[in-house]
């Protein structure tokens, strides 16, 4: 990529750091941006800046929102006694699209992975403890997927809840979800069934 003009090379290098984009894909994206009208690229640039300026993490569920607390956490129709634990915000979106779950959420911010340096203190464990003690949660639903990291995280949280919050029941989504699959790749009907027939663990 040394033969690229410096300005183009800088953009390609930055794009190539995004998930799913290698150097060739990043170059195609950059060249597409060059073909766009100037106003369209300016709009994209402003939109990217506004992602940082106008969005925040909800202080209650750690989800991405344009207000704090978010619309879900302030919805009086939600059931505060149910708390659904998801690894990332996009999994929370998938759960909401299923239309069946009406409780509250907490976004962990990842999954335990000691080899990658992701330990319990790297995740939202403090916020989880706060919600379990303050919000009188009677059911904690683990919606973490079925990967090895998901299982490790689920076991850790189950043990934590049994030890510190024995009155809270821990359930998980039913096993219609294939082993090793991330929640965000599940179709709506499978997810709906998994929520409806969740299992005690």
mmCIF file of C-alpha atoms in Angstrom:
data_model
loop_
_atom_site.group_PDB
_atom_site.id
_atom_site.type_symbol
_atom_site.label_atom_id
_atom_site.label_comp_id
_atom_site.label_asym_id
_atom_site.label_seq_id
_atom_site.Cartn_x
_atom_site.Cartn_y
_atom_site.Cartn_z
ATOM 1 C CA UNK A 1 0.000 0.000 0.000
ATOM 2 C CA UNK A 2 3.067 2.280 -0.036
ATOM 3 C CA UNK A 3 2.251 3.336 -3.596
ATOM 4 C CA UNK A 4 -0.994 4.978 -2.427
ATOM 5 C CA UNK A 5 -1.072 8.737 -1.912
ATOM 6 C CA UNK A 6 -0.406 9.556 1.759
ATOM 7 C CA UNK A 7 -3.915 10.892 2.490
ATOM 8 C CA UNK A 8 -5.580 7.837 0.975
ATOM 9 C CA UNK A 9 -3.178 5.474 2.745
ATOM 10 C CA UNK A 10 -4.037 7.019 6.147
ATOM 11 C CA UNK A 11 -7.771 6.454 5.566
ATOM 12 C CA UNK A 12 -7.247 2.896 4.266
ATOM 13 C CA UNK A 13 -5.072 2.039 7.279
ATOM 14 C CA UNK A 14 -7.734 3.357 9.665
ATOM 15 C CA UNK A 15 -10.571 1.531 7.880
ATOM 16 C CA UNK A 16 -8.568 -1.711 7.881
ATOM 17 C CA UNK A 17 -8.642 -1.738 11.692
ATOM 18 C CA UNK A 18 -12.450 -2.123 11.669
ATOM 19 C CA UNK A 19 -13.909 -5.619 12.242
ATOM 20 C CA UNK A 20 -14.425 -7.496 8.977
ATOM 21 C CA UNK A 21 -12.300 -5.150 6.874
ATOM 22 C CA UNK A 22 -8.877 -6.155 5.627
ATOM 23 C CA UNK A 23 -6.555 -3.905 3.587
ATOM 24 C CA UNK A 24 -8.220 -4.738 0.229
ATOM 25 C CA UNK A 25 -11.753 -4.170 1.535
ATOM 26 C CA UNK A 26 -10.622 -0.967 3.249
ATOM 27 C CA UNK A 27 -9.177 0.274 -0.043
ATOM 28 C CA UNK A 28 -12.471 -0.474 -1.841
ATOM 29 C CA UNK A 29 -14.395 1.468 0.827
ATOM 30 C CA UNK A 30 -11.991 4.424 0.595
ATOM 31 C CA UNK A 31 -12.220 4.496 -3.202
ATOM 32 C CA UNK A 32 -16.030 4.360 -2.968
ATOM 33 C CA UNK A 33 -15.941 7.345 -0.613
ATOM 34 C CA UNK A 34 -13.835 9.226 -3.185
ATOM 35 C CA UNK A 35 -16.554 8.645 -5.794
ATOM 36 C CA UNK A 36 -19.304 10.008 -3.561
ATOM 37 C CA UNK A 37 -20.351 13.658 -3.869
ATOM 38 C CA UNK A 38 -18.481 15.838 -1.368
ATOM 39 C CA UNK A 39 -21.645 16.615 0.622
ATOM 40 C CA UNK A 40 -22.372 12.909 1.128
ATOM 41 C CA UNK A 41 -18.887 12.236 2.515
ATOM 42 C CA UNK A 42 -19.223 15.322 4.748
ATOM 43 C CA UNK A 43 -22.537 13.934 6.079
ATOM 44 C CA UNK A 44 -20.850 10.599 6.828
ATOM 45 C CA UNK A 45 -18.010 12.384 8.638
ATOM 46 C CA UNK A 46 -20.466 14.424 10.719
ATOM 47 C CA UNK A 47 -22.435 11.263 11.512
ATOM 48 C CA UNK A 48 -19.277 9.547 12.789
ATOM 49 C CA UNK A 49 -18.420 12.560 14.961
ATOM 50 C CA UNK A 50 -21.956 12.633 16.363
ATOM 51 C CA UNK A 51 -21.653 8.966 17.368
ATOM 52 C CA UNK A 52 -19.132 10.120 19.956
ATOM 53 C CA UNK A 53 -20.812 13.421 20.842
ATOM 54 C CA UNK A 54 -24.488 12.462 21.039
ATOM 55 C CA UNK A 55 -24.505 8.851 22.225
ATOM 56 C CA UNK A 56 -23.735 7.633 25.727
ATOM 57 C CA UNK A 57 -23.834 4.488 27.834
ATOM 58 C CA UNK A 58 -26.980 4.178 29.923
ATOM 59 C CA UNK A 59 -25.997 4.419 33.598
ATOM 60 C CA UNK A 60 -28.498 1.673 34.437
ATOM 61 C CA UNK A 61 -28.118 -1.039 31.757
ATOM 62 C CA UNK A 62 -24.822 0.003 30.063
ATOM 63 C CA UNK A 63 -26.581 -0.017 26.674
ATOM 64 C CA UNK A 64 -25.951 2.609 23.997
ATOM 65 C CA UNK A 65 -28.476 5.426 24.009
ATOM 66 C CA UNK A 66 -29.007 9.080 23.163
ATOM 67 C CA UNK A 67 -30.393 9.707 26.651
ATOM 68 C CA UNK A 68 -29.467 8.615 30.166
ATOM 69 C CA UNK A 69 -31.158 6.545 31.449
ATOM 70 C CA UNK A 70 -32.262 4.948 28.180
ATOM 71 C CA UNK A 71 -35.838 4.527 26.933
ATOM 72 C CA UNK A 72 -35.967 0.863 28.011
ATOM 73 C CA UNK A 73 -34.815 1.581 31.574
ATOM 74 C CA UNK A 74 -37.360 4.404 31.959
ATOM 75 C CA UNK A 75 -40.272 2.472 30.445
ATOM 76 C CA UNK A 76 -42.843 1.937 33.241
ATOM 77 C CA UNK A 77 -44.240 -1.099 31.394
ATOM 78 C CA UNK A 78 -41.017 -3.092 31.839
ATOM 79 C CA UNK A 79 -40.765 -5.748 34.588
ATOM 80 C CA UNK A 80 -37.966 -4.742 36.999
ATOM 81 C CA UNK A 81 -37.966 -8.137 38.723
ATOM 82 C CA UNK A 82 -36.570 -9.748 35.530
ATOM 83 C CA UNK A 83 -33.029 -8.930 34.439
ATOM 84 C CA UNK A 84 -31.617 -10.230 31.166
ATOM 85 C CA UNK A 85 -27.836 -10.352 30.934
ATOM 86 C CA UNK A 86 -26.327 -9.954 27.444
ATOM 87 C CA UNK A 87 -22.681 -9.755 26.415
ATOM 88 C CA UNK A 88 -22.926 -6.806 24.017
ATOM 89 C CA UNK A 89 -25.420 -4.135 23.035
ATOM 90 C CA UNK A 90 -26.250 -5.702 19.650
ATOM 91 C CA UNK A 91 -27.521 -8.807 21.474
ATOM 92 C CA UNK A 92 -29.861 -6.551 23.443
ATOM 93 C CA UNK A 93 -31.197 -5.188 20.140
ATOM 94 C CA UNK A 94 -31.867 -8.730 18.907
ATOM 95 C CA UNK A 95 -33.713 -9.556 22.144
ATOM 96 C CA UNK A 96 -35.874 -6.450 21.732
ATOM 97 C CA UNK A 97 -36.672 -7.311 18.110
ATOM 98 C CA UNK A 98 -38.040 -10.670 19.240
ATOM 99 C CA UNK A 99 -40.849 -8.705 20.913
ATOM 100 C CA UNK A 100 -41.415 -11.260 23.675
ATOM 101 C CA UNK A 101 -39.153 -10.114 26.522
ATOM 102 C CA UNK A 102 -40.501 -7.251 28.679
ATOM 103 C CA UNK A 103 -38.012 -7.149 31.558
ATOM 104 C CA UNK A 104 -34.856 -5.099 32.094
ATOM 105 C CA UNK A 105 -31.332 -5.576 30.720
ATOM 106 C CA UNK A 106 -27.698 -5.338 31.643
ATOM 107 C CA UNK A 107 -24.948 -5.294 29.012
ATOM 108 C CA UNK A 108 -21.853 -7.022 30.423
ATOM 109 C CA UNK A 109 -19.487 -5.450 27.912
ATOM 110 C CA UNK A 110 -17.996 -8.761 26.791
ATOM 111 C CA UNK A 111 -17.400 -12.305 27.992
ATOM 112 C CA UNK A 112 -14.776 -13.803 30.277
ATOM 113 C CA UNK A 113 -11.693 -14.870 28.352
ATOM 114 C CA UNK A 114 -8.584 -15.216 30.529
ATOM 115 C CA UNK A 115 -6.365 -15.882 27.496
ATOM 116 C CA UNK A 116 -7.387 -12.497 26.074
ATOM 117 C CA UNK A 117 -7.020 -10.779 29.441
ATOM 118 C CA UNK A 118 -10.776 -10.339 29.955
ATOM 119 C CA UNK A 119 -11.338 -11.012 33.652
ATOM 120 C CA UNK A 120 -14.425 -10.394 35.829
ATOM 121 C CA UNK A 121 -13.206 -6.901 36.756
ATOM 122 C CA UNK A 122 -13.129 -6.036 33.024
ATOM 123 C CA UNK A 123 -16.899 -6.560 32.814
ATOM 124 C CA UNK A 124 -19.913 -4.886 34.446
ATOM 125 C CA UNK A 125 -19.848 -7.066 37.575
ATOM 126 C CA UNK A 126 -20.135 -4.099 39.962
ATOM 127 C CA UNK A 127 -23.218 -2.879 38.111
ATOM 128 C CA UNK A 128 -24.656 -6.420 38.136
ATOM 129 C CA UNK A 129 -24.285 -6.653 41.907
ATOM 130 C CA UNK A 130 -25.875 -3.201 42.307
ATOM 131 C CA UNK A 131 -28.864 -4.131 40.168
ATOM 132 C CA UNK A 132 -29.388 -7.471 41.910
ATOM 133 C CA UNK A 133 -29.313 -5.890 45.359
ATOM 134 C CA UNK A 134 -31.175 -2.652 44.590
ATOM 135 C CA UNK A 135 -33.819 -3.681 42.051
ATOM 136 C CA UNK A 136 -35.159 -6.788 43.856
ATOM 137 C CA UNK A 137 -34.503 -9.006 40.842
ATOM 138 C CA UNK A 138 -36.170 -12.406 41.234
ATOM 139 C CA UNK A 139 -34.948 -13.861 37.912
ATOM 140 C CA UNK A 140 -31.634 -13.338 36.157
ATOM 141 C CA UNK A 141 -31.807 -14.574 32.546
ATOM 142 C CA UNK A 142 -28.475 -15.431 30.936
ATOM 143 C CA UNK A 143 -28.654 -14.598 27.226
ATOM 144 C CA UNK A 144 -24.955 -14.972 26.515
ATOM 145 C CA UNK A 145 -24.926 -17.448 23.619
ATOM 146 C CA UNK A 146 -23.392 -20.930 23.574
ATOM 147 C CA UNK A 147 -19.697 -20.334 22.909
ATOM 148 C CA UNK A 148 -16.986 -21.547 25.290
ATOM 149 C CA UNK A 149 -16.582 -17.987 26.622
ATOM 150 C CA UNK A 150 -20.366 -17.748 27.108
ATOM 151 C CA UNK A 151 -20.419 -20.954 29.130
ATOM 152 C CA UNK A 152 -17.463 -19.824 31.258
ATOM 153 C CA UNK A 153 -19.115 -16.465 31.918
ATOM 154 C CA UNK A 154 -22.476 -18.087 32.674
ATOM 155 C CA UNK A 155 -20.917 -20.468 35.212
ATOM 156 C CA UNK A 156 -19.065 -17.639 36.920
ATOM 157 C CA UNK A 157 -22.229 -15.523 37.201
ATOM 158 C CA UNK A 158 -24.379 -18.455 38.352
ATOM 159 C CA UNK A 159 -21.907 -19.167 41.168
ATOM 160 C CA UNK A 160 -21.767 -15.481 42.102
ATOM 161 C CA UNK A 161 -25.577 -15.205 42.261
ATOM 162 C CA UNK A 162 -25.995 -18.427 44.262
ATOM 163 C CA UNK A 163 -23.396 -17.221 46.755
ATOM 164 C CA UNK A 164 -24.436 -13.569 47.117
ATOM 165 C CA UNK A 165 -28.093 -13.432 46.009
ATOM 166 C CA UNK A 166 -29.636 -16.813 46.875
ATOM 167 C CA UNK A 167 -33.213 -15.538 46.394
ATOM 168 C CA UNK A 168 -32.562 -14.741 42.720
ATOM 169 C CA UNK A 169 -33.299 -17.588 40.298
ATOM 170 C CA UNK A 170 -30.828 -17.938 37.404
ATOM 171 C CA UNK A 171 -32.228 -19.136 34.058
ATOM 172 C CA UNK A 172 -30.830 -19.358 30.569
ATOM 173 C CA UNK A 173 -32.318 -19.290 27.101
ATOM 174 C CA UNK A 174 -33.578 -22.692 25.979
ATOM 175 C CA UNK A 175 -31.139 -24.758 23.966
ATOM 176 C CA UNK A 176 -32.724 -24.273 20.557
ATOM 177 C CA UNK A 177 -29.637 -22.169 19.937
ATOM 178 C CA UNK A 178 -26.902 -24.227 18.230
ATOM 179 C CA UNK A 179 -23.727 -24.848 20.218
ATOM 180 C CA UNK A 180 -21.006 -22.273 19.534
ATOM 181 C CA UNK A 181 -23.402 -19.663 18.142
ATOM 182 C CA UNK A 182 -23.422 -16.006 19.118
ATOM 183 C CA UNK A 183 -26.856 -14.661 20.081
ATOM 184 C CA UNK A 184 -26.836 -11.938 17.430
ATOM 185 C CA UNK A 185 -26.893 -14.544 14.639
ATOM 186 C CA UNK A 186 -30.055 -16.319 15.821
ATOM 187 C CA UNK A 187 -33.292 -15.942 13.852
ATOM 188 C CA UNK A 188 -36.226 -14.263 15.603
ATOM 189 C CA UNK A 189 -38.418 -17.342 15.949
ATOM 190 C CA UNK A 190 -35.661 -19.472 17.497
ATOM 191 C CA UNK A 191 -34.878 -16.628 19.868
ATOM 192 C CA UNK A 192 -38.557 -16.175 20.747
ATOM 193 C CA UNK A 193 -38.844 -19.881 21.591
ATOM 194 C CA UNK A 194 -35.602 -19.761 23.587
ATOM 195 C CA UNK A 195 -36.932 -16.898 25.702
ATOM 196 C CA UNK A 196 -40.355 -18.437 26.179
ATOM 197 C CA UNK A 197 -38.959 -21.823 27.253
ATOM 198 C CA UNK A 198 -35.887 -20.676 29.164
ATOM 199 C CA UNK A 199 -34.427 -23.147 31.630
ATOM 200 C CA UNK A 200 -33.427 -22.954 35.254
ATOM 201 C CA UNK A 201 -29.726 -23.659 35.748
#
